[in-house]
Amino acid sequence: MKKNLLGGLVCVIMFGLILFLPKGVQANEGVINLRGTGTGGACYASSVFIDGTYKILMTCRELKIALSPEKNRYVAWVEDDVGKQKRLGEIANGKLSSLTDIKFVRIFVTVESDGYGNTPSADVLLTGFVEPINFGPGIASPPIVTPTPTPTKTEVASPTGVTETQGQSGLGSALGTIFKIALLGFGVLLLVVGVFSFLSRKRSL
């Protein structure tokens, strides 16, 4: 019973270690700067994971045409984290385009007499490790500013003003009526005076 309990406890501990311990860095998409010691050449490569394979593009500068009559070919190789190496291809005119399914951590360039060999020679000129792609900080979206409506001042008519206006209107109407009556009376008065004046002249004749 104790042995079974101890065995189960050991299995749980091992599973936890496998699950939670940090895993080794695996090769993925990235860039590789290949440099060497004692040589003026340099290469730059990029790796992109497409459809289960790594697409590698490489460009090189200042590589000599040939180091010797026998060793006159530059060949690129990849290497994974356990040391397994695989040929990428021969660099022609300073360029290379290749595919590989190996999860590599570095690329190196050797000088070979045969561009189709499967084992790299000891003449390693350039080497470089995979570095993650730096996409930069990106573009920040500007905040959307919503304009705040400015409250408008509403003028409310005073009831007192309305009453005064109505009173002034009624007063003007009454004065107009009185003026019309006075004008009519003055006209009647002139008519009466004219009639009496006419009758007086007629009697005197």
Coordinates of N, CA and C in Angstrom, one line a residue, residues 37-152:
T37 N 35.0 35.6 -37.8 CA 36.3 36.2 -37.3 C 37.3 36.0 -38.3
G38 N 38.0 37.0 -38.7 CA 39.1 36.9 -39.6 C 38.6 37.0 -41.1
T39 N 37.4 37.3 -41.3 CA 36.8 37.4 -42.7 C 36.0 38.6 -42.8
G40 N 36.0 39.3 -43.9 CA 35.3 40.5 -44.1 C 33.8 40.3 -44.6
G41 N 33.5 39.1 -44.9 CA 32.1 38.8 -45.4 C 31.1 38.8 -44.3
A42 N 29.8 39.0 -44.8 CA 28.7 38.9 -43.8 C 27.4 38.5 -44.6
C43 N 26.5 37.9 -43.9 CA 25.2 37.5 -44.5 C 24.1 37.9 -43.5
Y44 N 23.0 38.1 -44.1 CA 21.7 38.4 -43.4 C 20.7 37.4 -43.9
A45 N 20.0 36.8 -42.9 CA 18.9 35.8 -43.3 C 17.7 36.1 -42.5
S46 N 16.5 35.7 -43.1 CA 15.3 35.7 -42.4 C 14.6 34.4 -42.5
S47 N 13.8 34.0 -41.5 CA 13.2 32.7 -41.4 C 11.7 32.9 -41.1
V48 N 10.8 32.4 -41.9 CA 9.4 32.5 -41.8 C 8.8 31.1 -41.8
F49 N 7.9 30.8 -40.9 CA 7.3 29.5 -40.8 C 6.0 29.4 -41.7
I50 N 6.0 28.6 -42.8 CA 4.9 28.5 -43.7 C 4.6 27.1 -44.0
D51 N 3.4 26.7 -43.7 CA 2.9 25.3 -44.1 C 3.8 24.2 -43.6
G52 N 4.2 24.3 -42.3 CA 5.0 23.3 -41.7 C 6.5 23.3 -42.0
T53 N 7.0 24.2 -42.7 CA 8.4 24.3 -43.0 C 8.9 25.8 -42.8
Y54 N 10.2 25.9 -42.7 CA 10.8 27.3 -42.5 C 11.3 27.7 -43.9
K55 N 10.8 28.9 -44.3 CA 11.3 29.5 -45.6 C 12.4 30.4 -45.2
I56 N 13.6 30.2 -45.8 CA 14.8 31.0 -45.4 C 15.3 31.7 -46.7
L57 N 15.4 33.0 -46.5 CA 16.0 33.9 -47.5 C 17.3 34.5 -47.0
M58 N 18.3 34.4 -47.8 CA 19.6 34.9 -47.3 C 20.3 35.8 -48.4
T59 N 21.0 36.8 -48.0 CA 21.8 37.7 -48.9 C 23.1 37.9 -48.2
C60 N 24.2 37.9 -49.0 CA 25.5 38.0 -48.5 C 26.3 39.2 -49.2
R61 N 27.3 39.7 -48.5 CA 28.1 40.7 -49.1 C 29.6 40.4 -48.8
E62 N 30.4 40.9 -49.8 CA 31.9 40.8 -49.6 C 32.4 39.4 -49.4
L63 N 31.8 38.4 -50.0 CA 32.3 37.1 -49.9 C 33.3 36.9 -51.1
K64 N 34.5 36.4 -50.8 CA 35.4 36.2 -51.9 C 34.9 35.1 -52.9
I65 N 35.4 35.3 -54.1 CA 34.9 34.3 -55.2 C 35.4 32.9 -54.8
A66 N 36.6 32.7 -54.4 CA 37.1 31.4 -54.0 C 38.3 31.6 -53.0
L67 N 38.3 30.8 -52.0 CA 39.5 30.8 -51.1 C 40.7 30.0 -51.7
S68 N 40.4 29.0 -52.5 CA 41.4 28.2 -53.1 C 40.8 27.6 -54.4
P69 N 41.7 27.0 -55.3 CA 41.1 26.4 -56.4 C 40.2 25.2 -56.1
E70 N 40.5 24.5 -55.0 CA 39.7 23.4 -54.6 C 38.4 23.8 -53.9
K71 N 38.6 24.7 -52.9 CA 37.4 25.1 -52.1 C 36.9 26.4 -52.6
N72 N 35.9 26.3 -53.4 CA 35.4 27.5 -54.1 C 33.9 27.6 -54.0
R73 N 33.3 26.9 -53.1 CA 31.8 27.0 -53.0 C 31.4 27.3 -51.5
Y74 N 30.5 28.2 -51.4 CA 30.0 28.6 -50.1 C 28.6 27.9 -49.9
V75 N 28.5 27.1 -48.8 CA 27.4 26.3 -48.5 C 26.8 26.7 -47.1
A76 N 25.5 26.9 -47.0 CA 24.9 27.3 -45.7 C 24.3 26.0 -45.1
W77 N 24.3 26.0 -43.8 CA 23.8 24.9 -43.0 C 23.0 25.4 -41.8
V78 N 22.1 24.5 -41.3 CA 21.3 24.9 -40.1 C 21.7 23.8 -39.1
E79 N 21.5 24.3 -37.8 CA 21.8 23.4 -36.7 C 20.8 23.6 -35.6
D80 N 20.2 22.5 -35.0 CA 19.2 22.6 -34.0 C 19.9 22.6 -32.6
D81 N 19.1 22.6 -31.5 CA 19.6 22.8 -30.2 C 20.4 21.6 -29.7
V82 N 20.3 20.4 -30.3 CA 21.0 19.2 -29.9 C 22.2 18.9 -30.8
G83 N 22.5 19.9 -31.7 CA 23.7 19.7 -32.6 C 23.4 19.0 -33.9
K84 N 22.2 18.7 -34.2 CA 21.9 18.1 -35.5 C 22.1 19.1 -36.6
Q85 N 22.8 18.8 -37.7 CA 23.1 19.7 -38.8 C 22.4 19.2 -40.1
K86 N 22.0 20.2 -40.9 CA 21.4 19.9 -42.2 C 21.8 20.9 -43.2
R87 N 22.0 20.5 -44.4 CA 22.4 21.4 -45.5 C 21.2 22.2 -46.0
L88 N 21.5 23.5 -46.1 CA 20.4 24.4 -46.7 C 20.6 24.5 -48.2
G89 N 21.9 24.7 -48.6 CA 22.1 24.9 -50.1 C 23.4 25.7 -50.3
E90 N 23.7 25.8 -51.6 CA 24.9 26.6 -52.0 C 24.5 28.1 -52.2
I91 N 25.3 29.0 -51.7 CA 25.1 30.4 -51.9 C 25.6 30.8 -53.3
A92 N 24.7 31.2 -54.2 CA 25.1 31.5 -55.6 C 24.9 33.0 -55.8
N93 N 25.9 33.7 -56.2 CA 25.9 35.2 -56.4 C 25.4 35.9 -55.2
G94 N 25.8 35.4 -54.0 CA 25.5 36.1 -52.8 C 24.1 35.9 -52.3
K95 N 23.3 35.0 -52.9 CA 21.9 34.8 -52.6 C 21.6 33.4 -52.3
L96 N 20.6 33.1 -51.4 CA 20.1 31.8 -51.2 C 18.7 31.8 -50.8
S97 N 17.9 30.9 -51.3 CA 16.5 30.7 -50.9 C 16.3 29.2 -50.7
S98 N 15.8 28.8 -49.5 CA 15.8 27.4 -49.2 C 14.6 27.1 -48.2
L99 N 14.3 25.8 -48.1 CA 13.3 25.4 -47.1 C 13.9 24.3 -46.2
T100 N 13.4 24.3 -45.0 CA 13.9 23.2 -44.1 C 12.8 23.0 -43.0
D101 N 12.7 21.7 -42.6 CA 11.7 21.4 -41.5 C 12.4 21.2 -40.2
I102 N 13.7 21.4 -40.1 CA 14.4 21.3 -38.8 C 14.2 22.6 -38.0
K103 N 14.0 22.4 -36.7 CA 13.8 23.5 -35.8 C 15.2 24.0 -35.4
F104 N 15.8 24.8 -36.2 CA 17.2 25.2 -36.0 C 17.3 26.4 -35.1
V105 N 18.5 26.5 -34.5 CA 18.8 27.7 -33.6 C 19.9 28.6 -34.2
R106 N 20.6 28.0 -35.2 CA 21.7 28.9 -35.8 C 21.9 28.4 -37.3
I107 N 22.5 29.3 -38.1 CA 22.9 29.1 -39.4 C 24.4 29.4 -39.5
F108 N 25.1 28.5 -40.2 CA 26.5 28.8 -40.5 C 26.9 28.5 -41.9
V109 N 28.0 29.1 -42.4 CA 28.4 29.0 -43.7 C 29.8 28.4 -43.7
T110 N 30.0 27.4 -44.6 CA 31.3 26.8 -44.7 C 31.8 26.9 -46.2
V111 N 33.1 26.7 -46.3 CA 33.7 26.6 -47.7 C 33.9 25.2 -48.0
E112 N 33.3 24.8 -49.2 CA 33.3 23.4 -49.6 C 33.9 23.2 -51.0
S113 N 34.4 22.1 -51.3 CA 34.9 21.7 -52.6 C 33.7 21.1 -53.4
D114 N 32.7 20.6 -52.7 CA 31.5 20.0 -53.4 C 30.3 20.7 -52.8
G115 N 29.5 21.3 -53.6 CA 28.3 22.0 -53.1 C 27.1 21.1 -52.8
Y116 N 27.3 19.8 -53.0 CA 26.2 18.8 -52.7 C 26.5 17.9 -51.6
G117 N 27.5 18.1 -50.8 CA 27.8 17.2 -49.7 C 26.8 17.3 -48.6
N118 N 26.7 16.3 -47.7 CA 25.8 16.2 -46.6 C 26.4 16.5 -45.3
T119 N 27.7 16.7 -45.3 CA 28.4 16.9 -44.0 C 29.2 18.2 -44.2
P120 N 29.1 19.1 -43.3 CA 29.9 20.4 -43.4 C 31.4 20.1 -43.1
S121 N 32.2 20.9 -43.7 CA 33.6 20.8 -43.5 C 34.0 21.6 -42.2
A122 N 35.2 21.6 -41.8 CA 35.6 22.3 -40.6 C 35.9 23.8 -40.9
D123 N 35.9 24.2 -42.2 CA 36.1 25.6 -42.6 C 34.9 26.5 -42.4
V124 N 34.5 26.8 -41.2 CA 33.4 27.7 -40.9 C 33.8 29.1 -41.0
L125 N 33.2 29.9 -42.0 CA 33.5 31.3 -42.2 C 32.6 32.2 -41.4
L126 N 31.3 31.9 -41.5 CA 30.3 32.8 -40.9 C 29.3 32.0 -40.0
T127 N 28.8 32.6 -39.0 CA 27.8 31.9 -38.1 C 26.9 32.9 -37.5
G128 N 25.7 32.6 -37.2 CA 24.7 33.5 -36.5 C 23.6 32.7 -35.9
F129 N 23.0 33.2 -34.8 CA 21.9 32.6 -34.1 C 20.6 33.3 -34.5
V130 N 19.5 32.6 -34.3 CA 18.2 33.1 -34.6 C 17.8 34.1 -33.6
E131 N 17.4 35.3 -34.0 CA 16.9 36.4 -33.1 C 15.5 36.6 -33.4
P132 N 14.7 36.9 -32.4 CA 13.2 37.2 -32.6 C 13.1 38.5 -33.5
I133 N 12.0 38.5 -34.2 CA 11.7 39.7 -35.1 C 11.2 40.8 -34.2
N134 N 11.7 42.0 -34.4 CA 11.3 43.1 -33.7 C 10.3 43.9 -34.5
F135 N 9.1 43.8 -34.1 CA 8.0 44.5 -34.9 C 7.9 46.0 -34.4
G136 N 8.6 46.4 -33.4 CA 8.5 47.8 -33.0 C 7.3 48.0 -32.1
P137 N 7.1 49.3 -31.7 CA 6.0 49.6 -30.8 C 4.7 49.6 -31.5
G138 N 4.7 49.6 -32.8 CA 3.4 49.7 -33.5 C 2.8 51.1 -33.6
I139 N 1.7 51.2 -34.2 CA 1.0 52.5 -34.4 C -0.1 52.6 -33.4
A140 N -0.1 53.6 -32.5 CA -1.1 53.8 -31.5 C -2.3 54.5 -32.1
S141 N -3.4 54.0 -31.9 CA -4.7 54.7 -32.4 C -4.9 55.9 -31.5
P142 N -5.1 57.1 -32.1 CA -5.4 58.3 -31.4 C -6.8 58.2 -30.7
P143 N -6.9 58.7 -29.5 CA -8.2 58.7 -28.8 C -9.3 59.4 -29.5
I144 N -10.5 58.9 -29.5 CA -11.6 59.6 -30.1 C -12.2 60.6 -29.2
V145 N -12.2 61.9 -29.6 CA -12.7 62.9 -28.7 C -14.1 63.3 -29.2
T146 N -15.0 63.2 -28.3 CA -16.4 63.5 -28.6 C -16.6 65.0 -28.1
P147 N -17.0 65.9 -29.0 CA -17.2 67.3 -28.6 C -18.4 67.4 -27.7
T148 N -18.2 68.2 -26.6 CA -19.2 68.4 -25.6 C -20.1 69.6 -26.1
P149 N -21.4 69.4 -26.2 CA -22.3 70.5 -26.6 C -22.3 71.6 -25.6
T150 N -22.2 72.9 -26.1 CA -22.3 74.0 -25.2 C -23.7 74.4 -24.9
P151 N -24.1 74.5 -23.6 CA -25.5 74.8 -23.3 C -25.8 76.2 -23.7
T152 N -27.0 76.4 -24.4 CA -27.4 77.7 -24.8 C -28.3 78.3 -23.8

